[in-house]
GROMACS .gro file of C-alpha atoms in nm:
model
  153
    1MET     CA    1 -11.587  13.146   2.434
    2SER     CA    2 -11.680  13.141   2.803
    3HIS     CA    3 -11.636  13.424   3.048
    4PRO     CA    4 -11.484  13.386   3.394
    5VAL     CA    5 -11.735  13.350   3.675
    6LEU     CA    6 -11.701  13.457   4.036
    7ARG     CA    7 -11.746  13.204   4.313
    8ARG     CA    8 -11.669  13.185   4.682
    9ALA     CA    9 -11.361  12.975   4.762
   10VAL     CA   10 -11.375  12.652   4.959
   11PHE     CA   11 -11.090  12.510   5.167
   12GLU     CA   12 -11.001  12.265   4.890
   13ASP     CA   13 -10.900  12.568   4.679
   14VAL     CA   14 -10.615  12.669   4.914
   15ASP     CA   15 -10.334  12.500   4.717
   16GLU     CA   16 -10.454  12.655   4.393
   17ILE     CA   17 -10.490  12.994   4.564
   18ARG     CA   18 -10.129  12.973   4.688
   19ALA     CA   19 -10.002  12.877   4.341
   20LEU     CA   20 -10.189  13.164   4.175
   21VAL     CA   21 -10.057  13.418   4.425
   22LEU     CA   22  -9.698  13.302   4.375
   23ALA     CA   23  -9.735  13.327   3.996
   24ALA     CA   24  -9.911  13.664   4.005
   25HIS     CA   25  -9.656  13.826   4.236
   26ALA     CA   26  -9.346  13.680   4.067
   27ARG     CA   27  -9.321  13.999   3.859
   28TRP     CA   28  -9.217  14.189   4.173
   29GLU     CA   29  -8.911  13.973   4.242
   30GLY     CA   30  -8.611  14.203   4.225
   31VAL     CA   31  -8.831  14.515   4.238
   32THR     CA   32  -8.899  14.504   4.610
   33PRO     CA   33  -8.629  14.423   4.867
   34ARG     CA   34  -8.822  14.120   4.990
   35PRO     CA   35  -9.118  13.922   4.856
   36PRO     CA   36  -9.458  14.091   4.892
   37GLN     CA   37  -9.665  13.990   5.196
   38PRO     CA   38  -9.909  13.776   4.992
   39VAL     CA   39  -9.619  13.556   4.879
   40ARG     CA   40  -9.524  13.490   5.242
   41ALA     CA   41  -9.878  13.429   5.372
   42ASP     CA   42 -10.004  13.106   5.527
   43TYR     CA   43 -10.312  13.043   5.311
   44GLY     CA   44 -10.451  12.769   5.535
   45ARG     CA   45 -10.465  13.021   5.818
   46ALA     CA   46 -10.574  13.309   5.593
   47PHE     CA   47 -10.863  13.103   5.453
   48ARG     CA   48 -11.002  13.056   5.803
   49ALA     CA   49 -10.979  13.430   5.882
   50HIS     CA   50 -11.061  13.596   5.548
   51ARG     CA   51 -11.303  13.570   5.260
   52PHE     CA   52 -11.169  13.454   4.924
   53ASP     CA   53 -11.363  13.506   4.603
   54LEU     CA   54 -11.230  13.337   4.291
   55LEU     CA   55 -11.259  13.423   3.924
   56VAL     CA   56 -11.274  13.090   3.741
   57GLU     CA   57 -11.295  13.008   3.371
   58ASN     CA   58 -11.352  12.652   3.249
   59GLY     CA   59 -11.231  12.517   3.583
   60THR     CA   60 -10.910  12.724   3.578
   61LEU     CA   61 -10.838  12.987   3.843
   62VAL     CA   62 -10.787  13.321   3.670
   63GLY     CA   63 -10.780  13.556   3.970
   64LEU     CA   64 -10.885  13.613   4.328
   65VAL     CA   65 -10.966  13.877   4.582
   66GLU     CA   66 -10.906  13.821   4.954
   67THR     CA   67 -11.102  14.045   5.192
   68VAL     CA   68 -11.186  14.096   5.558
   69ALA     CA   69 -11.407  14.354   5.727
   70GLU     CA   70 -11.218  14.591   5.957
   71GLY     CA   71 -11.433  14.840   6.139
   72ASP     CA   72 -11.656  15.020   5.891
   73GLU     CA   73 -11.440  14.932   5.587
   74LEU     CA   74 -11.354  14.623   5.386
   75LEU     CA   75 -10.981  14.553   5.374
   76ILE     CA   76 -10.864  14.412   5.044
   77VAL     CA   77 -10.584  14.190   5.167
   78ASN     CA   78 -10.486  14.067   4.823
   79VAL     CA   79 -10.600  14.086   4.464
   80ALA     CA   80 -10.415  13.862   4.220
   81VAL     CA   81 -10.457  13.768   3.855
   82HIS     CA   82 -10.266  13.493   3.677
   83PRO     CA   83  -9.981  13.648   3.472
   84ASP     CA   84 -10.120  13.503   3.147
   85ARG     CA   85 -10.449  13.683   3.209
   86GLN     CA   86 -10.326  14.021   3.336
   87GLY     CA   87 -10.430  14.324   3.133
   88GLU     CA   88 -10.774  14.181   3.050
   89GLY     CA   89 -10.968  14.375   3.317
   90HIS     CA   90 -10.990  14.090   3.567
   91GLY     CA   91 -10.819  14.286   3.845
   92VAL     CA   92 -11.066  14.572   3.801
   93ARG     CA   93 -11.354  14.325   3.810
   94LEU     CA   94 -11.224  14.175   4.134
   95LEU     CA   95 -11.180  14.518   4.293
   96ARG     CA   96 -11.535  14.614   4.192
   97HIS     CA   97 -11.655  14.288   4.344
   98ALA     CA   98 -11.489  14.395   4.671
   99ASP     CA   99 -11.684  14.722   4.648
  100ASP     CA  100 -12.004  14.518   4.608
  101LEU     CA  101 -11.915  14.311   4.914
  102ALA     CA  102 -11.854  14.628   5.115
  103ARG     CA  103 -12.188  14.775   5.007
  104ALA     CA  104 -12.369  14.450   5.090
  105GLY     CA  105 -12.209  14.465   5.436
  106LYS     CA  106 -12.318  14.831   5.472
  107LEU     CA  107 -11.954  14.937   5.502
  108LYS     CA  108 -11.834  15.289   5.418
  109GLY     CA  109 -11.553  15.192   5.183
  110THR     CA  110 -11.264  14.970   5.090
  111ARG     CA  111 -10.897  14.998   5.172
  112LEU     CA  112 -10.576  14.831   5.064
  113THR     CA  113 -10.202  14.855   5.109
  114THR     CA  114  -9.933  14.818   4.846
  115ASN     CA  115  -9.559  14.877   4.821
  116ARG     CA  116  -9.455  15.222   4.697
  117LEU     CA  117  -9.229  15.050   4.439
  118MET     CA  118  -9.534  14.888   4.275
  119ALA     CA  119  -9.614  15.200   4.075
  120THR     CA  120  -9.836  15.028   3.817
  121ASN     CA  121 -10.061  14.896   4.094
  122ILE     CA  122 -10.082  15.239   4.257
  123ALA     CA  123 -10.175  15.399   3.924
  124LEU     CA  124 -10.454  15.143   3.874
  125TYR     CA  125 -10.591  15.198   4.223
  126GLU     CA  126 -10.588  15.575   4.175
  127ARG     CA  127 -10.774  15.540   3.843
  128LEU     CA  128 -11.040  15.343   4.032
  129GLY     CA  129 -11.085  15.619   4.289
  130TYR     CA  130 -10.850  15.513   4.567
  131VAL     CA  131 -10.665  15.793   4.741
  132ARG     CA  132 -10.341  15.774   4.931
  133GLU     CA  133 -10.405  15.797   5.300
  134LYS     CA  134 -10.051  15.761   5.433
  135GLU     CA  135  -9.718  15.590   5.384
  136THR     CA  136  -9.536  15.384   5.646
  137GLU     CA  137  -9.185  15.242   5.635
  138SER     CA  138  -9.138  14.904   5.799
  139GLU     CA  139  -8.772  14.864   5.697
  140PRO     CA  140  -8.539  15.026   5.441
  141GLY     CA  141  -8.695  15.001   5.096
  142MET     CA  142  -9.024  14.869   5.227
  143VAL     CA  143  -9.264  15.162   5.221
  144ALA     CA  144  -9.631  15.071   5.238
  145VAL     CA  145  -9.881  15.298   5.066
  146HIS     CA  146 -10.217  15.284   5.244
  147MET     CA  147 -10.505  15.367   5.011
  148VAL     CA  148 -10.876  15.408   5.073
  149ARG     CA  149 -11.186  15.438   4.857
  150SER     CA  150 -11.509  15.577   5.000
  151LEU     CA  151 -11.830  15.428   4.868
  152ALA     CA  152 -12.124  15.656   4.796
  153PRO     CA  153 -12.437  15.568   4.995
   0.00000   0.00000   0.00000
């Protein structure tokens, strides 16, 4: 049995990235008042502005993490794992990879934003050391939870 490997995305991966994100976030349909931001993103544009690292097993995309440096922190724009592979630790591996990227860039930490209604995601992030920084409401039912994780020097 092979293990998924991490690799940097290339532009030719954009269609597969989009398909994975749609599949991974489908579980939130009906939970949040509108589709999560990653579902609505333009991945051609995002690819040019952000870094995408892919978790691939036998040529199949298992998961991804999308990041961009903002100030002295690395913003995790999106972390997504294919629904058939959720619960196997791939999301944690991708988040730890983001930590490694932040350290390599000599950044102080990582940050991310999720919807308050996505309680399972929030619980995972808190288990990994993220703390709630603030909440902001963009429209009724859409409350963003901003979380940050400091990295030890």
